[in-house]
């Protein structure tokens, strides 16, 4: 597990493209474009990658420092001060060849360790209510459902929160 570098972007995009077609329901995963991914390698957050034994990307976990208009804390009526302490565990996907090995959870744990200690107090994410795999994984790691809303252009999502 390590932070992504620009050379990892093609591998991340390949997994993201596969993930949007591999899901049981296409609403479960909203794929991002390359510019968004690149901005997180370059500083709008960071991306944890899991490398395979062949030095290819086996999975990724994108972590976002949210701007006000996309801060999930707004769904929970956070104060301005609280909103500044939110970090969003935005999206994760694992190459189909490596699924079932607990990579999403291990990447989440690595992302939590890499988050700037003391700067963030609230870790948040969204999960489609029927995506039991991601939901169970997040809950296993201490994230709690706080609200269910429609976001991302009308898609139903649980808002999950973990307080540090």
Coordinates of N, CA and C in Angstrom, one line a residue:
X1 N 0.8 -1.2 0.0 CA 0.0 0.0 0.0 C 0.9 1.2 0.0
X2 N 0.6 2.2 -0.9 CA 1.3 3.4 -0.9 C 0.5 4.5 -1.6
X3 N 0.9 5.7 -1.5 CA 0.3 6.8 -2.1 C 0.5 6.7 -3.6
X4 N -0.5 7.1 -4.4 CA -0.3 7.0 -5.9 C 0.6 8.1 -6.4
X5 N 1.2 7.9 -7.5 CA 2.0 8.9 -8.2 C 1.4 9.0 -9.6
X6 N 1.8 10.0 -10.3 CA 1.2 10.2 -11.7 C 1.3 9.0 -12.6
X7 N 2.3 8.2 -12.5 CA 2.5 7.1 -13.4 C 1.4 6.0 -13.1
X8 N 0.7 6.1 -11.9 CA -0.3 5.1 -11.6 C -1.7 5.4 -12.2
X9 N -1.8 6.6 -12.8 CA -3.1 7.0 -13.2 C -3.7 6.1 -14.3
X10 N -3.0 5.7 -15.3 CA -3.6 4.7 -16.3 C -4.1 3.4 -15.6
X11 N -3.4 2.9 -14.6 CA -3.9 1.7 -13.9 C -5.1 2.0 -13.1
X12 N -5.2 3.1 -12.5 CA -6.3 3.5 -11.7 C -7.5 3.7 -12.6
X13 N -7.3 4.3 -13.7 CA -8.5 4.5 -14.7 C -9.0 3.2 -15.2
X14 N -8.1 2.2 -15.5 CA -8.5 0.9 -16.0 C -9.4 0.2 -15.0
X15 N -9.0 0.3 -13.7 CA -9.8 -0.4 -12.7 C -11.1 0.4 -12.5
X16 N -11.1 1.7 -12.6 CA -12.3 2.5 -12.5 C -13.3 2.1 -13.6
X17 N -12.8 2.1 -14.8 CA -13.6 1.7 -16.0 C -14.2 0.3 -15.8
X18 N -13.4 -0.6 -15.3 CA -14.0 -2.0 -15.1 C -15.0 -2.0 -14.0
X19 N -14.8 -1.2 -13.0 CA -15.7 -1.3 -11.8 C -17.1 -0.8 -12.2
X20 N -17.2 0.2 -13.1 CA -18.5 0.7 -13.4 C -19.3 -0.3 -14.2
X21 N -18.6 -1.2 -14.9 CA -19.4 -2.3 -15.6 C -19.5 -3.6 -14.8
X22 N -18.7 -3.8 -13.8 CA -18.7 -5.0 -13.0 C -19.7 -5.1 -11.9
X23 N -20.2 -3.9 -11.5 CA -21.1 -3.9 -10.3 C -22.4 -4.6 -10.6
X24 N -23.0 -5.1 -9.5 CA -24.3 -5.8 -9.7 C -25.3 -4.8 -10.2
X25 N -25.2 -3.5 -9.8 CA -26.1 -2.5 -10.2 C -25.2 -1.3 -10.6
X26 N -25.4 -0.7 -11.8 CA -24.5 0.4 -12.3 C -24.6 1.6 -11.4
X27 N -25.7 1.8 -10.6 CA -25.8 2.9 -9.7 C -24.9 2.8 -8.5
X28 N -24.3 1.6 -8.3 CA -23.5 1.5 -7.1 C -22.2 2.2 -7.1
X29 N -21.6 2.5 -8.3 CA -20.3 3.1 -8.5 C -20.4 4.2 -9.5
X30 N -20.0 5.4 -9.1 CA -19.9 6.5 -10.0 C -18.5 6.7 -10.3
X31 N -18.1 6.5 -11.6 CA -16.7 6.6 -12.0 C -16.4 8.1 -12.2
X32 N -15.1 8.4 -11.9 CA -14.6 9.8 -12.1 C -13.8 9.8 -13.4
X33 N -13.6 11.1 -13.9 CA -12.8 11.2 -15.1 C -11.3 11.3 -14.7
X34 N -10.5 11.3 -15.7 CA -9.0 11.3 -15.5 C -8.6 12.6 -14.8
X35 N -9.2 13.7 -15.2 CA -8.8 15.0 -14.6 C -9.0 15.0 -13.1
X36 N -10.2 14.4 -12.7 CA -10.5 14.4 -11.3 C -9.5 13.5 -10.5
X37 N -9.2 12.3 -11.1 CA -8.2 11.4 -10.5 C -6.8 12.1 -10.4
X38 N -6.4 12.7 -11.5 CA -5.1 13.4 -11.5 C -5.0 14.5 -10.4
X39 N -6.1 15.2 -10.3 CA -6.1 16.3 -9.3 C -5.9 15.8 -7.8
X40 N -6.3 14.5 -7.6 CA -6.1 13.9 -6.3 C -4.7 13.3 -6.1
X41 N -4.1 13.0 -7.2 CA -2.7 12.6 -7.1 C -1.8 13.9 -6.9
X42 N -2.3 15.0 -7.4 CA -1.6 16.3 -7.3 C -1.9 17.2 -6.2
X43 N -2.8 16.7 -5.2 CA -3.0 17.6 -4.1 C -4.4 17.9 -3.6
X44 N -5.5 17.5 -4.3 CA -6.8 17.8 -3.8 C -7.3 16.7 -2.8
X45 N -6.3 15.9 -2.4 CA -6.5 14.8 -1.6 C -5.4 13.8 -1.9
X46 N -5.6 12.5 -1.8 CA -4.6 11.6 -2.2 C -5.3 10.3 -2.6
X47 N -4.5 9.4 -3.2 CA -5.1 8.1 -3.6 C -4.1 7.0 -3.0
X48 N -4.7 6.0 -2.4 CA -3.9 4.9 -1.9 C -4.0 3.8 -3.0
X49 N -2.9 3.2 -3.4 CA -3.0 2.1 -4.3 C -2.4 0.9 -3.7
X50 N -3.0 -0.3 -4.1 CA -2.4 -1.6 -3.7 C -1.8 -2.1 -4.9
X51 N -0.5 -2.5 -4.8 CA 0.2 -3.0 -5.9 C 0.2 -4.5 -5.9
X52 N 0.1 -5.1 -7.1 CA 0.1 -6.6 -7.2 C 1.5 -7.1 -7.2
X53 N 1.7 -8.4 -7.1 CA 3.0 -9.0 -7.1 C 3.7 -8.7 -8.5
X54 N 3.0 -8.3 -9.5 CA 3.5 -8.0 -10.8 C 3.7 -6.5 -11.0
X55 N 3.7 -5.7 -9.9 CA 3.8 -4.3 -9.9 C 2.8 -3.5 -10.7
X56 N 1.6 -4.1 -10.8 CA 0.5 -3.4 -11.4 C -0.5 -3.0 -10.3
X57 N -1.4 -2.1 -10.6 CA -2.3 -1.6 -9.6 C -3.4 -2.7 -9.4
X58 N -3.6 -3.2 -8.2 CA -4.6 -4.1 -7.9 C -5.9 -3.5 -7.4
X59 N -5.7 -2.2 -6.9 CA -6.9 -1.5 -6.4 C -6.5 -0.1 -6.0
X60 N -7.5 0.7 -5.8 CA -7.2 2.1 -5.3 C -8.3 2.6 -4.4
X61 N -7.9 3.6 -3.6 CA -8.9 4.2 -2.6 C -8.6 5.7 -2.7
X62 N -9.6 6.5 -3.3 CA -9.4 7.9 -3.5 C -10.0 8.6 -2.3
X63 N -9.1 9.5 -1.7 CA -9.5 10.3 -0.5 C -9.6 11.8 -1.0
X64 N -10.7 12.5 -0.6 CA -10.9 13.8 -1.1 C -10.9 14.8 0.0
X65 N -10.3 15.9 -0.1 CA -10.4 17.1 0.7 C -11.6 17.9 0.1
X66 N -12.8 17.9 0.7 CA -13.9 18.4 0.0 C -14.0 20.0 0.0
X67 N -14.5 20.5 -1.1 CA -14.8 21.9 -1.1 C -16.2 22.0 -0.4
X68 N -16.6 23.2 -0.1 CA -17.8 23.4 0.7 C -19.0 22.8 0.0
X69 N -19.2 23.0 -1.3 CA -20.4 22.6 -2.0 C -20.4 21.1 -2.1
X70 N -19.3 20.3 -1.9 CA -19.4 18.9 -2.0 C -19.1 18.2 -0.7
X71 N -19.1 19.0 0.4 CA -18.8 18.4 1.7 C -20.0 17.7 2.3
X72 N -19.7 16.4 2.5 CA -20.8 15.5 3.0 C -21.3 16.0 4.4
X73 N -20.6 16.7 5.1 CA -21.0 17.3 6.4 C -22.2 18.2 6.3
X74 N -22.4 18.8 5.1 CA -23.6 19.6 4.9 C -24.9 18.8 5.1
X75 N -24.9 17.5 4.7 CA -26.0 16.7 4.9 C -26.4 16.4 6.4
X76 N -25.4 16.7 7.2 CA -25.6 16.4 8.7 C -25.6 17.7 9.5
X77 N -25.8 18.8 8.7 CA -25.9 20.2 9.4 C -24.6 20.5 10.2
X78 N -23.4 20.2 9.7 CA -22.2 20.5 10.4 C -22.0 22.0 10.4
X79 N -21.4 22.5 11.4 CA -21.0 23.9 11.5 C -19.9 24.2 10.5
X80 N -19.6 25.5 10.2 CA -18.5 25.8 9.3 C -17.2 25.2 9.9
X81 N -17.0 25.3 11.2 CA -15.8 24.8 11.8 C -15.7 23.3 11.6
X82 N -16.8 22.6 11.8 CA -16.8 21.1 11.6 C -16.5 20.7 10.2
X83 N -17.1 21.5 9.2 CA -16.9 21.2 7.8 C -15.4 21.3 7.4
X84 N -14.7 22.1 8.1 CA -13.2 22.2 7.8 C -12.4 21.0 8.2
X85 N -13.1 20.2 9.0 CA -12.4 19.0 9.6 C -12.9 17.7 9.0
X86 N -13.5 17.8 7.8 CA -14.1 16.6 7.1 C -13.1 16.2 6.0
X87 N -12.9 14.9 6.0 CA -12.1 14.2 4.9 C -13.1 13.1 4.3
X88 N -13.2 13.1 3.0 CA -14.1 12.2 2.4 C -13.4 11.0 1.8
X89 N -13.8 9.8 2.2 CA -13.3 8.6 1.7 C -14.1 8.3 0.4
X90 N -13.7 8.8 -0.7 CA -14.5 9.1 -1.9 C -14.9 7.8 -2.7
X91 N -13.9 7.1 -3.2 CA -14.2 6.0 -4.0 C -13.1 4.9 -3.9
X92 N -13.5 3.7 -4.1 CA -12.6 2.6 -4.0 C -13.0 1.5 -5.0
X93 N -12.0 0.9 -5.6 CA -12.3 -0.2 -6.5 C -11.1 -1.2 -6.5
X94 N -11.4 -2.4 -6.7 CA -10.3 -3.5 -6.8 C -10.5 -4.2 -8.1
X95 N -9.3 -4.4 -8.7 CA -9.3 -5.2 -10.0 C -10.0 -6.5 -9.7
X96 N -10.8 -7.0 -10.7 CA -11.6 -8.2 -10.5 C -10.7 -9.4 -10.1
X97 N -9.4 -9.4 -10.6 CA -8.5 -10.6 -10.3 C -8.1 -10.6 -8.8
X98 N -8.3 -9.5 -8.1 CA -7.9 -9.5 -6.7 C -9.0 -9.3 -5.7
X99 N -10.2 -9.4 -6.2 CA -11.4 -9.2 -5.2 C -11.5 -10.4 -4.3
X100 N -12.0 -10.2 -3.1 CA -12.2 -11.3 -2.2 C -11.0 -11.5 -1.3
X101 N -10.0 -10.6 -1.3 CA -8.8 -10.7 -0.5 C -8.7 -9.6 0.5
X102 N -9.8 -8.8 0.8 CA -9.8 -7.8 1.8 C -9.1 -6.5 1.4
X103 N -8.8 -6.3 0.1 CA -8.0 -5.2 -0.3 C -8.7 -3.8 0.0
X104 N -10.0 -3.8 -0.2 CA -10.7 -2.5 0.1 C -10.5 -2.1 1.5
X105 N -10.7 -3.0 2.4 CA -10.5 -2.7 3.9 C -9.1 -2.3 4.2
X106 N -8.1 -3.0 3.6 CA -6.7 -2.7 3.9 C -6.3 -1.4 3.3
X107 N -6.9 -1.0 2.1 CA -6.6 0.3 1.6 C -7.2 1.4 2.4
X108 N -8.4 1.1 2.9 CA -9.1 2.1 3.8 C -8.3 2.3 5.1
X109 N -7.8 1.3 5.7 CA -6.9 1.4 6.8 C -5.7 2.2 6.5
X110 N -5.1 2.0 5.4 CA -3.9 2.7 5.0 C -4.2 4.2 4.8
X111 N -5.4 4.5 4.1 CA -5.8 5.8 3.9 C -6.0 6.6 5.2
X112 N -6.6 5.9 6.2 CA -6.9 6.5 7.5 C -5.5 6.8 8.2
X113 N -4.5 6.0 8.0 CA -3.2 6.2 8.6 C -2.5 7.4 7.9
X114 N -2.8 7.5 6.6 CA -2.1 8.6 5.8 C -2.8 10.0 6.0
X115 N -4.0 10.0 6.4 CA -4.7 11.2 6.6 C -4.0 12.0 7.7
X116 N -3.9 13.3 7.5 CA -3.1 14.2 8.4 C -3.7 14.1 9.8
X117 N -2.9 13.5 10.7 CA -3.4 13.3 12.1 C -3.6 14.7 12.7
X118 N -4.7 14.9 13.4 CA -5.0 16.2 14.1 C -5.7 17.2 13.2
X119 N -5.6 17.1 11.9 CA -6.2 18.1 11.0 C -7.7 17.7 10.8
X120 N -7.9 16.4 10.6 CA -9.3 16.0 10.3 C -9.9 15.2 11.5
X121 N -11.2 15.5 11.8 CA -11.9 14.9 12.9 C -13.0 14.0 12.4
X122 N -13.5 14.2 11.2 CA -14.6 13.5 10.6 C -14.2 12.8 9.3
X123 N -14.3 11.5 9.2 CA -14.1 10.8 8.0 C -15.5 10.4 7.5
X124 N -15.8 10.7 6.3 CA -17.2 10.5 5.7 C -17.1 9.8 4.4
X125 N -18.2 9.1 4.0 CA -18.3 8.5 2.7 C -19.8 8.3 2.4
X126 N -20.0 7.9 1.2 CA -21.3 7.5 0.7 C -21.3 6.1 0.2
X127 N -22.4 5.4 0.4 CA -22.5 4.0 -0.1 C -23.9 3.8 -0.6
X128 N -24.1 3.2 -1.7 CA -25.4 2.8 -2.2 C -26.0 1.9 -1.2
X129 N -27.3 2.1 -0.8 CA -27.9 1.2 0.3 C -27.9 -0.3 0.0
X130 N -27.8 -0.6 -1.3 CA -27.9 -2.1 -1.7 C -26.5 -2.7 -1.9
X131 N -25.4 -1.8 -1.8 CA -24.1 -2.3 -2.0 C -23.6 -2.9 -0.7
X132 N -24.0 -4.1 -0.4 CA -23.7 -4.7 0.9 C -22.2 -4.9 1.1
X133 N -21.5 -5.1 0.1 CA -20.0 -5.4 0.2 C -19.3 -4.1 0.8
X134 N -19.5 -3.0 0.1 CA -18.9 -1.8 0.6 C -19.5 -1.3 1.9
X135 N -20.8 -1.4 2.1 CA -21.4 -1.0 3.3 C -20.9 -1.8 4.5
X136 N -20.8 -3.1 4.4 CA -20.3 -4.0 5.5 C -18.8 -3.6 5.8
X137 N -18.1 -3.4 4.7 CA -16.7 -3.0 4.9 C -16.5 -1.7 5.7
X138 N -17.3 -0.7 5.3 CA -17.2 0.6 6.0 C -17.6 0.4 7.4
X139 N -18.7 -0.3 7.7 CA -19.2 -0.4 9.0 C -18.3 -1.2 9.9
X140 N -17.6 -2.2 9.3 CA -16.6 -3.0 10.0 C -15.5 -2.2 10.5
X141 N -15.2 -1.1 9.8 CA -14.1 -0.1 10.1 C -14.6 1.1 10.9
X142 N -15.8 1.0 11.5 CA -16.3 2.0 12.4 C -17.1 3.1 11.8
X143 N -17.5 3.0 10.6 CA -18.3 4.1 10.0 C -19.8 3.7 10.2
X144 N -20.6 4.8 10.6 CA -22.0 4.6 10.9 C -22.9 5.3 9.9
X145 N -24.0 4.7 9.6 CA -25.0 5.4 8.7 C -25.6 6.5 9.5
X146 N -25.6 7.7 9.0 CA -26.1 8.8 9.7 C -27.4 9.4 9.0
X147 N -27.4 9.1 7.7 CA -28.6 9.6 6.9 C -28.6 9.0 5.5
X148 N -29.7 8.9 4.9 CA -29.8 8.4 3.5 C -30.4 9.6 2.7
X149 N -29.7 9.9 1.6 CA -30.1 11.1 0.8 C -30.0 10.7 -0.7
X150 N -30.4 11.6 -1.5 CA -30.2 11.5 -3.0 C -29.1 12.6 -3.3
X151 N -28.1 12.1 -3.9 CA -27.0 13.0 -4.4 C -26.4 12.5 -5.7
X152 N -25.3 13.1 -6.1 CA -24.7 12.7 -7.4 C -25.7 12.6 -8.5
X153 N -26.5 13.6 -8.6 CA -27.5 13.7 -9.7 C -28.7 12.8 -9.5
X154 N -29.0 12.6 -8.2 CA -30.3 11.9 -7.9 C -30.1 10.4 -7.5
X155 N -28.8 10.0 -7.2 CA -28.6 8.6 -6.8 C -28.7 8.5 -5.3
X156 N -29.4 7.4 -4.8 CA -29.6 7.2 -3.4 C -28.3 6.7 -2.8
X157 N -28.0 7.3 -1.6 CA -26.8 7.0 -0.9 C -27.0 7.1 0.6
X158 N -26.3 6.2 1.3 CA -26.2 6.3 2.8 C -25.0 7.3 3.0
X159 N -25.1 8.2 3.9 CA -24.0 9.0 4.4 C -23.5 8.4 5.6
X160 N -22.2 8.0 5.6 CA -21.6 7.3 6.7 C -20.5 8.3 7.3
X161 N -20.4 8.1 8.6 CA -19.5 9.0 9.4 C -18.6 8.2 10.4
X162 N -17.4 8.5 10.5 CA -16.5 8.0 11.5 C -15.8 9.2 12.2
X163 N -16.0 9.3 13.5 CA -15.3 10.4 14.2 C -14.0 9.9 14.7
X164 N -13.0 10.7 14.5 CA -11.6 10.3 15.0 C -11.4 10.9 16.4

